[in-house]
XYZ file of N, CA and C in Angstrom:
456
model
N 0.453 -1.064 -0.058
C 0.309 0.072 -0.446
C 0.920 1.188 -0.302
N 1.741 1.132 0.581
C 3.483 2.097 1.133
C 3.888 2.495 0.161
N 4.004 1.890 -1.133
C 3.866 1.825 -2.860
C 3.281 2.641 -3.510
N 2.359 2.041 -3.585
C 1.278 2.550 -4.985
C 1.365 4.311 -4.695
N 1.852 4.825 -3.501
C 1.634 6.469 -3.097
C 3.373 6.823 -4.145
N 3.966 5.852 -4.244
C 5.651 6.406 -4.679
C 5.644 6.159 -6.250
N 4.089 4.927 -6.768
C 5.032 4.706 -7.914
C 4.187 5.419 -8.925
N 4.086 5.790 -10.161
C 3.198 6.201 -11.429
C 3.135 5.229 -12.122
N 4.064 4.574 -12.513
C 3.758 3.547 -13.524
C 4.294 2.554 -13.193
N 3.936 0.373 -14.845
C 4.900 -0.233 -13.957
C 4.534 -0.369 -15.257
N 5.169 -1.035 -16.076
C 5.409 -1.487 -17.709
C 6.861 -2.793 -17.383
N 5.797 -3.338 -18.340
C 6.136 -5.266 -18.239
C 6.752 -5.369 -19.275
N 8.586 -6.151 -20.020
C 7.637 -6.066 -20.713
C 8.801 -6.917 -21.198
N 7.902 -8.845 -22.011
C 8.715 -9.843 -22.432
C 9.847 -9.769 -22.706
N 10.889 -10.886 -22.124
C 12.569 -10.381 -21.883
C 12.469 -11.888 -23.869
N 11.730 -12.522 -24.657
C 11.773 -13.857 -24.994
C 10.632 -14.230 -25.240
N 9.758 -14.696 -26.246
C 8.776 -15.461 -26.653
C 9.690 -16.328 -26.263
N 8.435 -18.182 -26.421
C 8.558 -18.639 -25.482
C 8.552 -19.925 -27.189
N 9.367 -20.305 -26.712
C 9.781 -21.982 -27.452
C 8.857 -22.368 -27.804
N 7.981 -22.700 -29.439
C 7.404 -23.579 -30.267
C 7.164 -24.365 -29.348
N 6.025 -24.564 -28.529
C 6.030 -26.422 -28.043
C 5.792 -27.961 -29.100
N 6.986 -28.813 -27.795
C 6.991 -30.423 -28.495
C 6.154 -30.236 -29.293
N 4.510 -30.600 -28.835
C 2.984 -31.394 -29.300
C 2.617 -30.681 -28.643
N 1.441 -31.031 -29.513
C -0.491 -29.942 -29.362
C -1.028 -31.231 -27.901
N -0.018 -32.201 -27.654
C -0.757 -32.672 -26.828
C -1.012 -32.273 -25.153
N -2.302 -31.978 -24.072
C -2.070 -31.421 -22.809
C -1.287 -32.815 -21.660
N -0.291 -32.476 -21.101
C 0.443 -33.610 -20.310
C -0.214 -34.052 -19.302
N -0.780 -34.679 -18.507
C -2.246 -35.432 -17.936
C -0.723 -35.736 -16.569
N 0.213 -35.160 -16.269
C 1.463 -35.087 -15.102
C 2.602 -35.012 -15.333
N 3.413 -34.765 -13.873
C 4.145 -33.308 -14.042
C 5.024 -33.900 -13.355
N 6.480 -33.745 -13.499
C 7.574 -34.474 -12.458
C 8.509 -33.506 -12.114
N 9.618 -33.672 -10.970
C 9.855 -32.959 -11.242
C 10.873 -33.625 -10.607
N 12.267 -33.675 -11.434
C 13.874 -34.806 -11.096
C 14.733 -34.452 -11.067
N 14.656 -34.115 -9.943
C 16.384 -32.921 -9.742
C 16.107 -31.668 -10.652
N 16.872 -31.752 -11.225
C 17.095 -29.772 -12.436
C 15.645 -30.748 -13.916
N 14.999 -31.719 -13.436
C 15.119 -31.894 -15.405
C 13.554 -31.314 -14.887
N 12.262 -32.137 -15.464
C 10.478 -31.351 -15.129
C 10.149 -32.125 -17.219
N 9.330 -33.717 -16.181
C 9.250 -34.552 -17.109
C 8.411 -35.075 -17.078
N 7.058 -34.433 -18.726
C 5.412 -34.551 -18.988
C 4.858 -35.165 -19.256
N 4.024 -36.211 -18.270
C 3.676 -37.419 -18.455
C 2.231 -36.968 -20.195
N 2.417 -37.921 -21.000
C 1.286 -37.538 -22.112
C 0.778 -38.255 -21.784
N 0.268 -39.041 -20.972
C -0.498 -40.883 -21.436
C -0.665 -41.160 -20.430
N -1.570 -42.352 -19.211
C -1.674 -42.089 -18.902
C -0.514 -44.234 -18.871
N 0.551 -44.063 -19.288
C 1.044 -45.363 -19.777
C 2.534 -45.634 -18.672
N 2.687 -44.857 -17.591
C 3.432 -44.413 -17.466
C 3.852 -44.578 -15.303
N 4.182 -44.927 -14.970
C 4.080 -44.633 -13.161
C 5.221 -43.870 -12.865
N 4.842 -42.698 -13.194
C 6.043 -41.621 -11.854
C 5.170 -42.304 -10.531
N 7.002 -41.844 -9.874
C 7.328 -42.343 -8.094
C 8.132 -41.075 -7.658
N 9.009 -41.054 -6.841
C 9.454 -40.107 -6.677
C 11.350 -39.254 -6.971
N 12.129 -41.103 -7.398
C 12.847 -40.914 -8.046
C 13.505 -41.119 -9.659
N 11.920 -41.172 -10.306
C 11.694 -42.095 -11.655
C 10.450 -42.503 -11.517
N 10.842 -43.120 -13.226
C 8.686 -43.401 -13.764
C 9.274 -44.524 -13.976
N 8.268 -45.768 -14.251
C 8.168 -47.343 -14.357
C 6.995 -46.773 -16.156
N 7.632 -46.806 -16.684
C 6.434 -48.005 -17.983
C 5.784 -49.185 -17.984
N 4.671 -48.607 -18.733
C 3.277 -49.776 -18.297
C 4.011 -51.578 -19.024
N 4.342 -52.190 -18.784
C 5.061 -53.660 -19.407
C 3.967 -53.640 -20.700
N 4.458 -53.608 -21.870
C 4.025 -54.249 -22.952
C 2.664 -53.087 -24.098
N 4.071 -52.282 -23.458
C 3.328 -50.600 -23.535
C 4.605 -49.397 -24.052
N 3.745 -47.906 -24.254
C 4.723 -47.356 -25.370
C 4.463 -46.120 -24.434
N 4.401 -44.849 -24.331
C 4.712 -43.507 -23.094
C 5.438 -42.817 -24.134
N 4.709 -41.367 -24.016
C 5.195 -40.714 -24.362
C 5.791 -39.637 -22.800
N 6.560 -38.897 -23.176
C 6.913 -38.270 -22.336
C 7.888 -36.897 -22.585
N 7.217 -35.903 -22.594
C 8.778 -34.616 -23.184
C 9.413 -34.644 -21.579
N 10.882 -34.355 -21.554
C 11.529 -33.628 -21.148
C 13.028 -32.964 -21.876
N 12.314 -31.556 -20.280
C 12.381 -30.177 -19.721
C 13.335 -29.593 -19.133
N 14.521 -29.599 -19.094
C 16.028 -29.644 -18.345
C 15.245 -27.455 -17.370
N 16.079 -27.374 -16.132
C 16.268 -25.644 -16.174
C 16.817 -25.713 -17.295
N 17.115 -25.839 -17.557
C 18.559 -25.528 -17.801
C 19.223 -25.563 -19.409
N 19.556 -25.046 -20.581
C 19.637 -26.440 -22.265
C 21.043 -27.543 -21.493
N 21.309 -28.201 -21.365
C 22.283 -29.203 -20.925
C 21.576 -31.209 -21.349
N 23.277 -31.080 -21.627
C 22.752 -33.074 -21.958
C 21.950 -33.263 -21.114
N 20.785 -34.550 -21.241
C 20.208 -35.364 -20.420
C 20.382 -37.095 -20.302
N 20.227 -37.919 -19.691
C 21.279 -39.196 -19.332
C 19.529 -39.774 -18.549
N 19.535 -41.274 -19.281
C 17.640 -42.005 -18.966
C 19.159 -42.976 -18.748
N 18.628 -43.180 -16.886
C 19.207 -44.975 -16.702
C 18.278 -45.460 -16.933
N 17.260 -46.920 -17.802
C 16.320 -48.196 -17.783
C 17.906 -48.986 -16.819
N 16.072 -49.827 -15.985
C 16.551 -50.378 -14.999
C 14.904 -51.003 -15.181
N 15.657 -52.740 -16.128
C 14.590 -52.871 -16.643
C 14.401 -53.944 -15.388
N 12.694 -54.696 -15.229
C 11.862 -55.469 -14.670
C 12.885 -56.981 -14.369
N 11.889 -58.129 -14.022
C 11.785 -59.585 -13.734
C 11.755 -59.614 -15.378
N 11.382 -59.556 -16.397
C 11.441 -60.399 -17.657
C 12.294 -59.739 -18.193
N 13.421 -60.467 -19.486
C 13.571 -60.590 -20.131
C 13.083 -59.029 -20.918
N 12.943 -58.121 -22.002
C 12.818 -57.253 -22.470
C 13.000 -56.225 -23.587
N 12.740 -55.589 -24.864
C 13.429 -54.924 -25.683
C 12.234 -53.550 -25.306
N 13.581 -52.125 -25.662
C 12.468 -51.396 -24.816
C 13.091 -50.522 -26.012
N 12.407 -49.366 -26.161
C 12.317 -49.124 -28.247
C 12.262 -47.400 -26.994
N 13.045 -46.163 -27.416
C 13.466 -45.030 -27.457
C 13.551 -44.269 -28.522
N 12.203 -43.175 -28.765
C 12.178 -42.245 -30.403
C 12.471 -40.947 -29.544
N 13.573 -40.259 -30.085
C 12.982 -38.860 -30.110
C 13.592 -38.503 -31.788
N 12.428 -37.098 -32.276
C 12.643 -37.038 -33.457
C 13.479 -38.073 -35.003
N 14.157 -38.284 -35.149
C 14.592 -38.391 -35.998
C 16.037 -40.140 -34.938
N 15.838 -39.458 -34.668
C 16.309 -40.737 -33.143
C 15.930 -41.927 -32.818
N 16.464 -43.064 -33.377
C 15.745 -43.998 -32.787
C 16.306 -45.427 -31.679
N 16.911 -45.743 -30.498
C 17.483 -47.057 -29.836
C 16.600 -47.788 -29.163
N 16.964 -49.129 -29.846
C 16.032 -50.209 -28.348
C 17.106 -50.917 -28.539
N 17.311 -51.119 -27.520
C 17.937 -51.936 -26.531
C 17.196 -53.901 -25.606
N 17.987 -54.496 -25.482
C 17.160 -56.422 -25.319
C 17.910 -56.152 -23.786
N 16.308 -56.062 -22.568
C 17.764 -56.147 -21.338
C 16.936 -57.501 -20.570
N 17.517 -57.609 -20.467
C 18.844 -59.094 -18.816
C 17.203 -57.978 -17.941
N 16.771 -59.608 -17.261
C 16.499 -59.468 -15.908
C 17.716 -58.556 -15.397
N 16.416 -57.224 -14.458
C 17.825 -56.679 -13.241
C 18.818 -55.352 -14.390
N 18.868 -55.830 -15.452
C 20.105 -55.046 -16.315
C 19.425 -53.183 -16.222
N 20.596 -52.995 -16.102
C 20.959 -51.183 -16.022
C 21.492 -51.190 -17.118
N 20.959 -49.894 -17.737
C 22.080 -49.652 -18.698
C 21.290 -48.050 -19.186
N 22.404 -47.421 -19.760
C 23.028 -45.771 -19.232
C 22.569 -45.065 -20.890
N 21.644 -44.589 -21.505
C 21.266 -43.867 -22.457
C 21.249 -42.662 -21.849
N 21.880 -41.909 -23.362
C 21.743 -40.077 -23.159
C 21.129 -39.975 -24.789
N 19.640 -39.049 -23.972
C 18.771 -39.036 -24.869
C 18.619 -37.746 -25.811
N 19.222 -37.243 -27.058
C 19.343 -36.090 -27.555
C 18.231 -34.698 -27.404
N 18.503 -34.107 -26.737
C 17.887 -33.446 -27.037
C 18.052 -31.288 -28.071
N 16.553 -31.387 -28.320
C 16.387 -30.246 -29.145
C 16.974 -29.011 -29.224
N 17.043 -28.981 -29.195
C 18.237 -27.802 -28.901
C 17.972 -25.792 -29.622
N 16.541 -26.049 -30.485
C 16.410 -24.803 -30.232
C 14.819 -24.616 -29.414
N 14.900 -25.681 -28.787
C 13.814 -25.615 -27.862
C 14.098 -25.937 -26.550
N 15.034 -26.826 -26.252
C 15.791 -27.310 -25.130
C 15.186 -28.560 -24.555
N 14.635 -28.880 -25.042
C 13.587 -30.030 -24.848
C 13.503 -31.799 -25.689
N 13.234 -32.455 -24.580
C 13.627 -33.601 -26.142
C 11.765 -34.187 -25.539
N 11.595 -34.408 -26.704
C 9.005 -36.151 -26.483
C 10.178 -36.861 -27.342
N 10.045 -38.155 -25.426
C 10.823 -38.907 -25.903
C 8.970 -40.021 -26.402
N 9.653 -40.957 -26.790
C 8.242 -42.063 -27.138
C 9.524 -43.066 -26.579
N 8.615 -44.485 -25.153
C 9.380 -44.754 -24.852
C 8.944 -46.189 -25.158
N 9.356 -47.166 -25.697
C 8.655 -48.406 -25.505
C 8.498 -49.411 -25.005
N 8.250 -50.455 -24.048
C 8.892 -51.568 -23.552
C 7.897 -52.559 -23.688
N 8.394 -53.776 -24.030
C 8.124 -55.540 -24.834
C 7.640 -56.575 -24.267
N 8.301 -55.696 -23.014
C 7.253 -57.608 -21.745
C 7.403 -56.566 -20.392
N 6.871 -57.751 -20.071
C 6.201 -56.383 -18.307
C 6.387 -57.571 -16.713
N 6.074 -58.058 -16.028
C 6.190 -58.722 -15.074
C 4.734 -57.884 -13.846
N 4.495 -58.505 -13.118
C 3.630 -58.085 -11.429
C 4.892 -58.213 -10.757
N 5.063 -56.567 -10.117
C 5.902 -57.085 -8.423
C 5.588 -58.805 -7.184
N 4.097 -57.836 -7.475
C 3.559 -59.194 -6.111
C 3.647 -60.162 -6.947
N 4.524 -60.496 -8.362
C 3.824 -62.481 -8.902
C 5.273 -63.026 -8.286
N 6.519 -62.002 -7.466
C 8.535 -62.013 -8.039
C 8.834 -61.446 -6.755
N 8.290 -60.893 -5.535
C 7.829 -61.040 -4.756
C 6.488 -61.433 -3.284
N 6.379 -61.599 -2.498
C 5.694 -63.142 -2.216
C 5.141 -61.549 -0.685
N 5.852 -60.490 -0.776
C 5.831 -59.672 0.234
C 5.455 -58.058 -0.466
N 5.550 -58.534 -1.845
C 4.710 -56.944 -2.273
C 3.648 -57.306 -2.407
N 2.788 -55.760 -2.431
C 1.370 -55.804 -2.777
C 1.063 -55.656 -4.130
N 2.086 -54.649 -4.902
C 2.043 -54.016 -6.461
C 1.909 -55.053 -7.329
N -0.012 -55.033 -7.664
C -0.227 -56.129 -9.093
C 0.113 -55.130 -10.380
N 0.390 -53.927 -10.780
C 0.581 -53.107 -11.246
C 2.141 -54.168 -12.457
N 1.519 -53.927 -13.603
C 1.806 -55.365 -15.544
C 3.381 -53.852 -15.787
N 4.248 -54.227 -15.133
C 5.674 -52.758 -15.156
C 6.161 -53.756 -16.244
N 6.782 -52.286 -16.857
C 8.350 -52.926 -17.940
C 9.480 -52.367 -17.952
N 9.256 -51.163 -17.396
C 11.287 -50.568 -17.743
C 10.863 -49.305 -16.728
N 12.136 -49.410 -15.569
C 11.516 -48.331 -14.711
C 13.550 -47.166 -15.634
N 13.148 -45.441 -15.510
C 13.466 -44.837 -15.779
C 13.907 -44.118 -15.149
N 15.042 -43.457 -14.626
C 15.452 -42.273 -14.152
C 16.202 -41.698 -15.385
N 15.813 -40.208 -14.564
C 16.503 -38.813 -15.559
C 18.031 -38.684 -14.608
N 18.321 -38.369 -15.511
C 20.292 -37.708 -14.732
C 20.370 -36.341 -15.835
N 20.496 -35.216 -15.096
C 21.266 -34.105 -16.025
C 22.860 -34.232 -14.811
N 23.639 -32.904 -16.175
C 24.985 -32.955 -16.039
C 24.473 -31.625 -14.757
N 25.020 -31.592 -13.603
C 25.170 -30.331 -11.929
C 25.806 -29.814 -11.860
């Protein structure tokens, strides 16, 4: 209230135009992982505090946006079944055959003009944690666990 009497006008100017979006779709969920935000474009992924699961035998789309343009790596940890995991972003594509419990790091190309990536992840196989571990009550059909890493 005191400032109002001391100001004649306030002028706001945009510092730039927002980058063109990666998709016309609306994200269903978003989760922050360190210095990166993941926007889940469908309901075929299961966000958790440290990463997310892709449903078994399913594909999902995730928009990845680091706080500042930087390389992004995805650490894949396979579930309890042999699995083929296919990753696609723009013209880049990589298919990995993973053994049960295997971990693999993959560098994800970021669109430099947008500072982000729209990543499609496909898991060919799945398992139910409750069928592998009798103490688990998790009956979801899960494929591969994904954890985003950024260079800090």
